[in-house]
mmCIF file of C-alpha atoms in Angstrom:
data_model
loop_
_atom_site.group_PDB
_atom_site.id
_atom_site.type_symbol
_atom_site.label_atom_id
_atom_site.label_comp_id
_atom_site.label_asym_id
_atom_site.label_seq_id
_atom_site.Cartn_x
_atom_site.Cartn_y
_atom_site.Cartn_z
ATOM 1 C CA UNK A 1 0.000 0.000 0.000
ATOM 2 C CA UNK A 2 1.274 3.651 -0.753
ATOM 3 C CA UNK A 3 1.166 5.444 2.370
ATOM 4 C CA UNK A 4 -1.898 7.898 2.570
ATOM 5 C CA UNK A 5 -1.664 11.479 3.270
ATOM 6 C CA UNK A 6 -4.089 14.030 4.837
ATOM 7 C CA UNK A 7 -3.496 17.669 5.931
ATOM 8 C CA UNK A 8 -1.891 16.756 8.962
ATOM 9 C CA UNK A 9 -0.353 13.175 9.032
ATOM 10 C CA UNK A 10 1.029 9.987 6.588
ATOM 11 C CA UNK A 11 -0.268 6.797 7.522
ATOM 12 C CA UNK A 12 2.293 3.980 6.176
ATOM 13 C CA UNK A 13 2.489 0.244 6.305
ATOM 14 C CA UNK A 14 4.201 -0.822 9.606
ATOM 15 C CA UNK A 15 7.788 -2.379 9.324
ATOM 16 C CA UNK A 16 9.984 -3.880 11.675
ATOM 17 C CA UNK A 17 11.791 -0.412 11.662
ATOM 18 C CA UNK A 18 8.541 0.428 14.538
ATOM 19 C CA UNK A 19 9.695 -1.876 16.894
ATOM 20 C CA UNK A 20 10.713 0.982 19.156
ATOM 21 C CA UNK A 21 7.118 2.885 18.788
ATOM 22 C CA UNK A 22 5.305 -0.375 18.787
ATOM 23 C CA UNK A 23 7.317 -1.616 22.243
ATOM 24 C CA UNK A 24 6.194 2.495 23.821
ATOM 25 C CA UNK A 25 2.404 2.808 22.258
ATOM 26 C CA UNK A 26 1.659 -1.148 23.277
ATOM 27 C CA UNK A 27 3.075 -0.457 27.031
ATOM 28 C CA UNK A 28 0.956 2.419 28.245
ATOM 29 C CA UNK A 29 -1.296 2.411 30.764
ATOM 30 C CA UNK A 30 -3.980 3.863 28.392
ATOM 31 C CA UNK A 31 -3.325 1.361 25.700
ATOM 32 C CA UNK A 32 -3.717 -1.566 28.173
ATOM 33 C CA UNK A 33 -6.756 -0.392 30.269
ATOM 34 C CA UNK A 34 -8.547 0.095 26.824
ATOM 35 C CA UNK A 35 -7.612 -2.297 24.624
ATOM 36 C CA UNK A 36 -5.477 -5.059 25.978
ATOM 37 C CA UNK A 37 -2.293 -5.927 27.362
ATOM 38 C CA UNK A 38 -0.300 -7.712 24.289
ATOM 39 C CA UNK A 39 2.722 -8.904 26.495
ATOM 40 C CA UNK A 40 4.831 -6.896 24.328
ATOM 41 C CA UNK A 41 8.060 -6.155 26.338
ATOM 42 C CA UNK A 42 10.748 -6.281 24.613
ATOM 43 C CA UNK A 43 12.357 -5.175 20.958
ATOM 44 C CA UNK A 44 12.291 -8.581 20.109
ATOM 45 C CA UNK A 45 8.309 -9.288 21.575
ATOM 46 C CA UNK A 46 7.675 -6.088 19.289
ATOM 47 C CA UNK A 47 9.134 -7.430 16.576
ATOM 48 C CA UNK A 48 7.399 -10.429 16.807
ATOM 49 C CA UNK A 49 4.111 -8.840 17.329
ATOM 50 C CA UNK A 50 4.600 -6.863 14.115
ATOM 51 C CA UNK A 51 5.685 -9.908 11.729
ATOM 52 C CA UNK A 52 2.825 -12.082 13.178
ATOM 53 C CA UNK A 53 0.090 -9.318 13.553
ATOM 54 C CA UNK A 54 0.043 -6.382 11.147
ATOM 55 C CA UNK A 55 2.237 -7.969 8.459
ATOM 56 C CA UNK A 56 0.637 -11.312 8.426
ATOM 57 C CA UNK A 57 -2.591 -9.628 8.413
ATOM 58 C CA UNK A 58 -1.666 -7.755 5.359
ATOM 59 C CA UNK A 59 -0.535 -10.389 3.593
ATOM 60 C CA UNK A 60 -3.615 -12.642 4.104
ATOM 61 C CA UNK A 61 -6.033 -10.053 3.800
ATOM 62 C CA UNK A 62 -4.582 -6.961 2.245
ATOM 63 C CA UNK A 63 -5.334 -4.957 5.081
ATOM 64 C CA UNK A 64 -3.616 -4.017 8.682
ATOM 65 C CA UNK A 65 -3.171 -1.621 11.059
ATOM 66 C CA UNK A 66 -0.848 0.906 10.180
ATOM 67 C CA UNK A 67 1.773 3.868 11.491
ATOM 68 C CA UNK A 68 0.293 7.017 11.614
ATOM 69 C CA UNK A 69 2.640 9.799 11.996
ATOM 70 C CA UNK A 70 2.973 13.843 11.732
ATOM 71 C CA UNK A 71 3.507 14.783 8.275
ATOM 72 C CA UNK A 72 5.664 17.449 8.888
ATOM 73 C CA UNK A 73 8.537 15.483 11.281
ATOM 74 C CA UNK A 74 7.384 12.040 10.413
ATOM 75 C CA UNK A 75 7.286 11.449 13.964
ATOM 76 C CA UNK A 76 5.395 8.240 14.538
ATOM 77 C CA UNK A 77 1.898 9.253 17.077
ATOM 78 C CA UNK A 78 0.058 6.307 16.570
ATOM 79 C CA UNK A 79 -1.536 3.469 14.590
ATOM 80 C CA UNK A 80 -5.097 2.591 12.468
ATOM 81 C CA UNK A 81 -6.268 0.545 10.599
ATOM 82 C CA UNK A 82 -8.284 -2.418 9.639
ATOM 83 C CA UNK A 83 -8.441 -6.118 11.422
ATOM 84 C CA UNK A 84 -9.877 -9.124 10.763
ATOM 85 C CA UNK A 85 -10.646 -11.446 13.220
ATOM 86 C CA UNK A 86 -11.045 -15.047 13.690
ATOM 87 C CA UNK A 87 -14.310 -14.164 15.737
ATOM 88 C CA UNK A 88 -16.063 -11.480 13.402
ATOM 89 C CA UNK A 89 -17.560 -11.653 10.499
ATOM 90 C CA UNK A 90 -16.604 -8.578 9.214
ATOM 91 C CA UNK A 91 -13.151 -6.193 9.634
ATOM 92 C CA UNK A 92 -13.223 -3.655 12.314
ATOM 93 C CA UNK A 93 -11.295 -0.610 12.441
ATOM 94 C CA UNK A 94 -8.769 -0.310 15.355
ATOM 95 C CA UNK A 95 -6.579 2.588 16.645
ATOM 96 C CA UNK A 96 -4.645 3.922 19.314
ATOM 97 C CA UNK A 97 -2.404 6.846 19.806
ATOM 98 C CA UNK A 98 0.664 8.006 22.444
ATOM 99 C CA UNK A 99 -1.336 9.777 25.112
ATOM 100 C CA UNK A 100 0.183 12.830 24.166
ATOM 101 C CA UNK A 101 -1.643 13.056 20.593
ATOM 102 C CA UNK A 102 -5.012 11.875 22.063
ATOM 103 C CA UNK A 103 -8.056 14.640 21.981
ATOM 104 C CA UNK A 104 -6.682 16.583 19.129
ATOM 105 C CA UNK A 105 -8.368 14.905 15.970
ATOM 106 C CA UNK A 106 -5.816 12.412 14.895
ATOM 107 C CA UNK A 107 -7.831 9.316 15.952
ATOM 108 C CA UNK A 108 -10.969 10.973 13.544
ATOM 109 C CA UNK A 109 -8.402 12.457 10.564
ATOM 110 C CA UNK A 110 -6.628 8.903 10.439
ATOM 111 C CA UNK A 111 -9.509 6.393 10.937
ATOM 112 C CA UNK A 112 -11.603 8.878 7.823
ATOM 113 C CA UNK A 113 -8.541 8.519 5.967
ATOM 114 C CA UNK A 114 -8.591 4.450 6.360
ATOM 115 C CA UNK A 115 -11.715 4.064 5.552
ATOM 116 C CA UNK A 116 -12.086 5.888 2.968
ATOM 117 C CA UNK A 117 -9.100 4.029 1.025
ATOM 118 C CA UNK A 118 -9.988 0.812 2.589
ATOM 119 C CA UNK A 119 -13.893 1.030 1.592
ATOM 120 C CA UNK A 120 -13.585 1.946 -1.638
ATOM 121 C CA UNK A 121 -10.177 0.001 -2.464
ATOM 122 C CA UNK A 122 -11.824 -3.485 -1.138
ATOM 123 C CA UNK A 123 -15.325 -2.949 -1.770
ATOM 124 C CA UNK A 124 -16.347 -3.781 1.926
ATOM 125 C CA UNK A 125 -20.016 -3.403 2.431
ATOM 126 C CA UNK A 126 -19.711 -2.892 6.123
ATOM 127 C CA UNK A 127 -16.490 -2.607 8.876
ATOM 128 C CA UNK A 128 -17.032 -3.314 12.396
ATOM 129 C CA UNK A 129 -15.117 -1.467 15.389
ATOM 130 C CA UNK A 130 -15.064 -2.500 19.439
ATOM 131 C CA UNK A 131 -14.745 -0.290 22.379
ATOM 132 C CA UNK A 132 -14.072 -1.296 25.797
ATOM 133 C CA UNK A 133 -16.964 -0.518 27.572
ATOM 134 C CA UNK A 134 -16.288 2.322 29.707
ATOM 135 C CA UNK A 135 -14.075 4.139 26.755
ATOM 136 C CA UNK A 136 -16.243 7.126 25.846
ATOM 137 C CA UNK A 137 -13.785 8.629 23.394
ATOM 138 C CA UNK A 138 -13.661 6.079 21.215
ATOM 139 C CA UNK A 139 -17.100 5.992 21.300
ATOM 140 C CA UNK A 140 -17.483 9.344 21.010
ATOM 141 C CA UNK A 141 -14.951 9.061 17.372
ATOM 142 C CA UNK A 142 -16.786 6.084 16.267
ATOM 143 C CA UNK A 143 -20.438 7.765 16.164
ATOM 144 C CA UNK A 144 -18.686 10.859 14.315
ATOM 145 C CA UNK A 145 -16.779 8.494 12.043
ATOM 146 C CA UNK A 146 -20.537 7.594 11.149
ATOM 147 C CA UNK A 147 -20.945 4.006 13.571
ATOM 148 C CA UNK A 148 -23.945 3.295 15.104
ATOM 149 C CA UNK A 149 -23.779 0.781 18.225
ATOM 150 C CA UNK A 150 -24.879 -2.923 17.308
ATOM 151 C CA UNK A 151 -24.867 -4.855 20.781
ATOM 152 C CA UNK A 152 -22.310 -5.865 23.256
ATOM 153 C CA UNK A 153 -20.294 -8.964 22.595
ATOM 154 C CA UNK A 154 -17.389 -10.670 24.656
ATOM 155 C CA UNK A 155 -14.698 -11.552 21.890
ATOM 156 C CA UNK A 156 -13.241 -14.957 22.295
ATOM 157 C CA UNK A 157 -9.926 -15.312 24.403
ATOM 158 C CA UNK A 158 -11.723 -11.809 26.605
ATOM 159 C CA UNK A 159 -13.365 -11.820 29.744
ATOM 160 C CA UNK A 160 -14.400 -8.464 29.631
ATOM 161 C CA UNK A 161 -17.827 -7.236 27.444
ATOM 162 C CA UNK A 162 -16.945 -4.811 24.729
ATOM 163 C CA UNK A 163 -19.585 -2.694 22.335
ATOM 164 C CA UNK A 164 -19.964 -3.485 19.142
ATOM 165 C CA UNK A 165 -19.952 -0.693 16.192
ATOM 166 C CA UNK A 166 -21.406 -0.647 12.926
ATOM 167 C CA UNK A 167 -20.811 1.210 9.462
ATOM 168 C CA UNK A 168 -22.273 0.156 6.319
#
């Protein structure tokens, strides 16, 4: 994929160049109380959650999450894109920024800019997203990204409920 632009940031496939970012974003507090803890600690644990997550996933599906960073430094703030998994029928949409870059229209510019390409470039009738239950701002970015809430769902391998987003 050639990396997408908007006024503010590029969003680019991830390589194992992110390890670094990856090891920082998937180790904050924020990024664990909302989404998961992916028992990444290490370069090498980043490394091999980027071969066997967002790389494999591109290669089997042609879609992934990706960087997104600030267009003008290139400094890497964050990552979007598309999942699909083994327990929905459909991709969802995922994201998650450094603290630092939350609340200032990153998540909203990024996720538009995914699926627009993604929509029109796969044809997908409808793309899913999940929230954590008690994570208002993504829910908040999902309605204005055009999601209406489905139901709530507990994913396989979770024991926490999560709600369950719509866009067709």
């Amino acid at each position: 994929m050639k990396p997408i632009t908007t006024n503010n940031l590029v969003i680019r496939q991830i390589s194992n160049h992110d390890a670094k970012f990856i090891l920082q974003l998937l180790n904050q507090n924020s990024f664990i109380e909302n989404i998961g803890d992916k028992q990444v600690r290490t370069i090498n644990d980043a490394l091999h959650y980027i071969k066997t997550g967002p790389q494999q996933m591109y290669q089997d599906y042609g879609f992934a999450l990706h960087i997104v960073c600030l267009k003008d430094s290139q400094q890497a703030i964050g990552i979007c894109g598309l999942l699909q998994r083994e327990t929905l029928p459909e991709p969802d949409i995922g994201f998650a920024f450094l603290d630092g870059f939350s609340g200032k229209g990153f998540g909203f510019e990024s996720a538009q800019a995914i699926l627009n390409y993604e929509v029109n470039d796969k044809k997908l009738a409808k793309v899913l997203a999940i929230t954590a239950l008690d994570n208002p701002s993504s829910k908040a970015l999902l309605i204005k990204l055009g999601f209406v809430f489905d139901k709530t769902i507990t994913l396989a391998g979770m024991s926490e409920e999560s709600n369950l987003y719509v866009l067709e």
